[in-house]
Tab-separated table of C-alpha atoms in Angstrom:
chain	number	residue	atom	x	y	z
M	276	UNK	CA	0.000	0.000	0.000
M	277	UNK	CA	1.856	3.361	-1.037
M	278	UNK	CA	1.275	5.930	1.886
M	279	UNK	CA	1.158	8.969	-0.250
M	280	UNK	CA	-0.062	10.509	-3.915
M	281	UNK	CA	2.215	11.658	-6.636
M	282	UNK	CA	1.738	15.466	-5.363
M	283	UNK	CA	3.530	14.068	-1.948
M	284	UNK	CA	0.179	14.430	0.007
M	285	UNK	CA	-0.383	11.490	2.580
M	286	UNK	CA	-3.551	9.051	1.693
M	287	UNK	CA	-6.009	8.937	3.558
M	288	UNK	CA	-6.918	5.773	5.342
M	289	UNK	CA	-10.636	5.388	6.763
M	290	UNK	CA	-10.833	2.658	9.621
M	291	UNK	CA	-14.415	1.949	10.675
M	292	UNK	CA	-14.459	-0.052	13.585
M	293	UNK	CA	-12.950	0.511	17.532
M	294	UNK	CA	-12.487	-3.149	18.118
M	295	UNK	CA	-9.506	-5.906	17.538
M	296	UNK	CA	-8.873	-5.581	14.182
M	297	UNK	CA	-9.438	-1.709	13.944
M	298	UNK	CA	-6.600	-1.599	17.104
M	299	UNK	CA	-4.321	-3.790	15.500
M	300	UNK	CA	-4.289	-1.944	11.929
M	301	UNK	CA	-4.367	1.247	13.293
M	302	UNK	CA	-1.428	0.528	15.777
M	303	UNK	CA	1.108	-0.834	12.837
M	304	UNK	CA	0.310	2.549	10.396
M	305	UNK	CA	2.782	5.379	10.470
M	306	UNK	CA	0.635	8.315	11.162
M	307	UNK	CA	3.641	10.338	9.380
M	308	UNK	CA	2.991	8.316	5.835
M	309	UNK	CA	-0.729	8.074	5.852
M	310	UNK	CA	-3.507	10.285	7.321
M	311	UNK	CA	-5.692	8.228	9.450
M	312	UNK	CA	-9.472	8.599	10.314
M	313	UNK	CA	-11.431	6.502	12.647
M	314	UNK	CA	-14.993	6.302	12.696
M	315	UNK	CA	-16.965	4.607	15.219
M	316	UNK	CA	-19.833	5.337	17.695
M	317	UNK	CA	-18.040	3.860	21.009
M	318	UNK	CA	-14.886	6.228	21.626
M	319	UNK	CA	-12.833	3.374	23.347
M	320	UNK	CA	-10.916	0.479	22.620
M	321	UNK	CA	-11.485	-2.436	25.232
M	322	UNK	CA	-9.997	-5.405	26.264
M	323	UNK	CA	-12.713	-7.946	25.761
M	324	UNK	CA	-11.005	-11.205	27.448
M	325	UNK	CA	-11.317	-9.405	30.318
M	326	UNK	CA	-15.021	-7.948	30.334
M	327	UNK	CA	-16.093	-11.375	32.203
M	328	UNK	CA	-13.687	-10.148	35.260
M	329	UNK	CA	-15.761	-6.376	35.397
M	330	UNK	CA	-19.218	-8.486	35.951
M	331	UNK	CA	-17.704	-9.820	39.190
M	332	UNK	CA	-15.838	-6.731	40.371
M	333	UNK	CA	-12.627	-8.871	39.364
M	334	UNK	CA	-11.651	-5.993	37.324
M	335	UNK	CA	-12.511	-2.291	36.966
M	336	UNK	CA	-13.924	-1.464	34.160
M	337	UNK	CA	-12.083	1.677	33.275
M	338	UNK	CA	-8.829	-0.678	33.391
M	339	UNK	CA	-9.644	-2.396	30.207
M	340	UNK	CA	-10.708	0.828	28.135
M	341	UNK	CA	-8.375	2.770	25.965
M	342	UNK	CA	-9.833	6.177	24.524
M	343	UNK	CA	-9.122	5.763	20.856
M	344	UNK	CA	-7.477	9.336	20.589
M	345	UNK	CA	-4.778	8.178	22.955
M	346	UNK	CA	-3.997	5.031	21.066
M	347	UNK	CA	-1.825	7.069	18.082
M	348	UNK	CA	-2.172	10.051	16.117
M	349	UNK	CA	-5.322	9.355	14.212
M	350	UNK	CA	-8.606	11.398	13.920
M	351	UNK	CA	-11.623	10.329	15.638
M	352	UNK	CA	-15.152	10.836	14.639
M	353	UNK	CA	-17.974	9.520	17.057
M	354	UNK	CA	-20.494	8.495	14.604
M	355	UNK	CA	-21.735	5.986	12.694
M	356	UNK	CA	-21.093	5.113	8.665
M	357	UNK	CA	-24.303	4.888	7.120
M	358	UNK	CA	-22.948	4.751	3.031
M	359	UNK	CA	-20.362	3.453	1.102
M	360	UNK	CA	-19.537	4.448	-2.184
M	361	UNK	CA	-16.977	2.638	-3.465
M	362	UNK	CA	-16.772	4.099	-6.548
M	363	UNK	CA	-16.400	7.572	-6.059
M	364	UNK	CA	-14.412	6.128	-2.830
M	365	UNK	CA	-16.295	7.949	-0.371
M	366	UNK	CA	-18.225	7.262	2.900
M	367	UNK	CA	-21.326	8.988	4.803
M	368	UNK	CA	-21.646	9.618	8.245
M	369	UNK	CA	-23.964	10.763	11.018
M	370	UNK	CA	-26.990	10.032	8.915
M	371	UNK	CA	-25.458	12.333	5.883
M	372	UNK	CA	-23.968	15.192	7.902
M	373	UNK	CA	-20.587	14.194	6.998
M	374	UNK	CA	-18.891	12.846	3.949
M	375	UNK	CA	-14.943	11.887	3.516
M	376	UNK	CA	-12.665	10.298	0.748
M	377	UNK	CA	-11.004	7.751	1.219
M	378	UNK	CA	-8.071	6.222	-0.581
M	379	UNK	CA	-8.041	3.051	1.364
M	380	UNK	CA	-11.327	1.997	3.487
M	381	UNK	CA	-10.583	-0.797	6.818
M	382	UNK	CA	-13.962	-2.318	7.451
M	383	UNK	CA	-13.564	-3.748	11.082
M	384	UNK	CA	-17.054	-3.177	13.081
M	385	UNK	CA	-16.827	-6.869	14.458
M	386	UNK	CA	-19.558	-8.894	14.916
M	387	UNK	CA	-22.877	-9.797	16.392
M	388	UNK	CA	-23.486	-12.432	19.390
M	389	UNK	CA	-25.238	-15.421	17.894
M	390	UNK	CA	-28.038	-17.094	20.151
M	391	UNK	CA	-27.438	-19.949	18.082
M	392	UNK	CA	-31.899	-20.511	17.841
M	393	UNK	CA	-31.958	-21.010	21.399
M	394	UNK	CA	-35.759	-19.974	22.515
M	395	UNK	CA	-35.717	-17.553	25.107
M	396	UNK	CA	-32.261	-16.040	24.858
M	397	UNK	CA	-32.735	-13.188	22.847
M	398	UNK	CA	-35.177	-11.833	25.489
M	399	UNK	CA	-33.549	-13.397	29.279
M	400	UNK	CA	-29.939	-13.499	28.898
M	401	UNK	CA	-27.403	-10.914	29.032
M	402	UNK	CA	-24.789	-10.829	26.126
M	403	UNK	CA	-20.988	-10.092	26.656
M	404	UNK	CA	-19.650	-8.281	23.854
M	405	UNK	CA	-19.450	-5.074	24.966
M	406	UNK	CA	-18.573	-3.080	28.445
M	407	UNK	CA	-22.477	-1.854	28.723
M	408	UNK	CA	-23.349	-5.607	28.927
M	409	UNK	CA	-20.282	-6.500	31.413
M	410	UNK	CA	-22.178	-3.377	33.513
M	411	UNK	CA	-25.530	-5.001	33.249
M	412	UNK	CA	-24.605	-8.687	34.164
M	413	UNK	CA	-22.547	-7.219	37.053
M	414	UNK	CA	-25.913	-5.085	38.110
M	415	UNK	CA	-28.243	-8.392	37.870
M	416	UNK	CA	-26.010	-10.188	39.722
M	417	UNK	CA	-25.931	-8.005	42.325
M	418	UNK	CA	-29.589	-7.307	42.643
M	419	UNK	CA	-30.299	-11.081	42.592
M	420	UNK	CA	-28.199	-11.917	45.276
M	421	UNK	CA	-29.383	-8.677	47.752
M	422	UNK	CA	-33.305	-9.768	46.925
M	423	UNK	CA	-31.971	-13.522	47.808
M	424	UNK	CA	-30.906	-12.201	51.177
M	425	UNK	CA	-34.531	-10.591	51.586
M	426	UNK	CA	-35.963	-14.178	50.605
M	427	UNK	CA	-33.996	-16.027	52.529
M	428	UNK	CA	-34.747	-13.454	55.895
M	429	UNK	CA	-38.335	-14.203	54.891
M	430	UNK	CA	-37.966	-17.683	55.052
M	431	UNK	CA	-38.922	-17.997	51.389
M	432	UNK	CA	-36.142	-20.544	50.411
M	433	UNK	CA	-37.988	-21.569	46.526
M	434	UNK	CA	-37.616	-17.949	45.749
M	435	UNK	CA	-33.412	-17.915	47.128
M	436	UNK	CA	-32.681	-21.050	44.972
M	437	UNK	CA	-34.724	-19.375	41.756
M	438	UNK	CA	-32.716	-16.003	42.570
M	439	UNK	CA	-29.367	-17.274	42.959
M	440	UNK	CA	-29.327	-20.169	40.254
M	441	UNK	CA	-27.378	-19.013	36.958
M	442	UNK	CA	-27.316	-20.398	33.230
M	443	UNK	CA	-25.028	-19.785	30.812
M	444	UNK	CA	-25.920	-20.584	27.485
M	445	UNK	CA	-22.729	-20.759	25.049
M	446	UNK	CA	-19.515	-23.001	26.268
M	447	UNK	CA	-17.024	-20.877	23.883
M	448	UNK	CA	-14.200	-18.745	25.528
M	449	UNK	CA	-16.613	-16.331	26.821
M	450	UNK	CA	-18.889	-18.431	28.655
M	451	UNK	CA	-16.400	-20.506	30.157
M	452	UNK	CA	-14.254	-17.555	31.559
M	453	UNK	CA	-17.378	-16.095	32.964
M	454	UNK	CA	-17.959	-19.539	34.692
M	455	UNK	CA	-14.795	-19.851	36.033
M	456	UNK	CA	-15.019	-15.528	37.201
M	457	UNK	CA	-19.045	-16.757	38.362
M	458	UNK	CA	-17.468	-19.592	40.593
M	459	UNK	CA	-14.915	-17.771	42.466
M	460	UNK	CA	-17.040	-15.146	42.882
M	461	UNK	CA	-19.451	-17.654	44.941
M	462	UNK	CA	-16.431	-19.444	46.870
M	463	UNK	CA	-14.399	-16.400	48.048
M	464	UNK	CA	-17.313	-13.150	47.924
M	465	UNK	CA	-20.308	-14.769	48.337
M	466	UNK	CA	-19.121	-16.763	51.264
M	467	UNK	CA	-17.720	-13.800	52.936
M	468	UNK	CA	-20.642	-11.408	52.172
M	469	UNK	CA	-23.065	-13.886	52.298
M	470	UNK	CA	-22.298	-16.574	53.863
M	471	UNK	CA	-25.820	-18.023	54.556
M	472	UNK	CA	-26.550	-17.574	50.615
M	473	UNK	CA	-23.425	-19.261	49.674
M	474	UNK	CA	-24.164	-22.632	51.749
């Protein structure tokens, strides 16, 4: 890929994407040789192997962020890319308030969770992709086990076992890290916290 035109100007490079393989590419350009854009509507990078650890408390969440205008000397625009025209090499943003040109375009906006037809997911489960969901899980969890303690104080034990009984649906890396962060969170928090719950 030559970094700039015949009149000496730098090309411009259009990542879309704040994930992985936007980090990576990004990371190995010379912002000296090419002029580089990045256009995506979360303004962070994140660790994702270790999101699981945030839904515990294992981790902080602001430990595994990394703005994208600190990761080099690129430009940053929070918004989404709503067009492609790959013949004029251009791109739309914001819903048509913006337009660049491109003279090389890095698609990297990741993927989608899968629920893989299982009935009921789509509407009960948490997903782990991003830090909002890591948030969320952390929040359910929480609020599960403190209305457990209420059931259990009221003698309701059906309602502790239905509160504090988890499933996780998926046995990739994801759900088996979150097992493994779900377990020690019972053996060593839970049992210290809760110690009535835990038994």
């Amino acid at each position: 890929m030559s970094s700039v035109h015949a009149d000496g100007e730098k090309k411009k490079v259009v990542v879309l994407g704040s994930g992985w393989g936007a980090l990576s590419f990004v990371r190995k350009l010379d912002p000296r040789e090419y002029s580089v854009t990045v256009i995506s509507p979360r303004p962070f990078f994140f660790y994702t192997p270790l999101l699981v650890g945030s839904t515990t408390g294992v981790v902080s969440p602001g430990a595994i962020i990394e703005p994208v205008r600190d990761v080099t000397e690129v430009d940053y625009l929070r918004t989404e890319c709503t067009d492609v025209d790959l013949k004029n090499k251009k791109i739309t943003c914001g819903g048509g308030e913006v337009t660049l040109d491109y003279d090389h375009l890095v698609v990297a906006v990741g993927a989608q969770p899968n629920t893989f037809g299982i009935p009921g997911v789509d509407k009960h489960a948490h997903f782990m992709k991003e830090m909002e969901h890591g948030r969320a899980v952390r929040k359910d969890l929480l609020d599960k086990i403190e209305m457990a303690d209420v059931a259990l104080a009221a003698g309701k034990m059906d309602e502790v076992k239905r509160l504090v009984h988890f499933v996780v649906v998926g046995g990739g890396p994801t759900g088996v890290e979150f097992c493994g962060e779900l377990s020690d969170f019972i053996s060593q928090d839970l049992k210290r916290r809760y110690p009535k719950i835990a038994d």
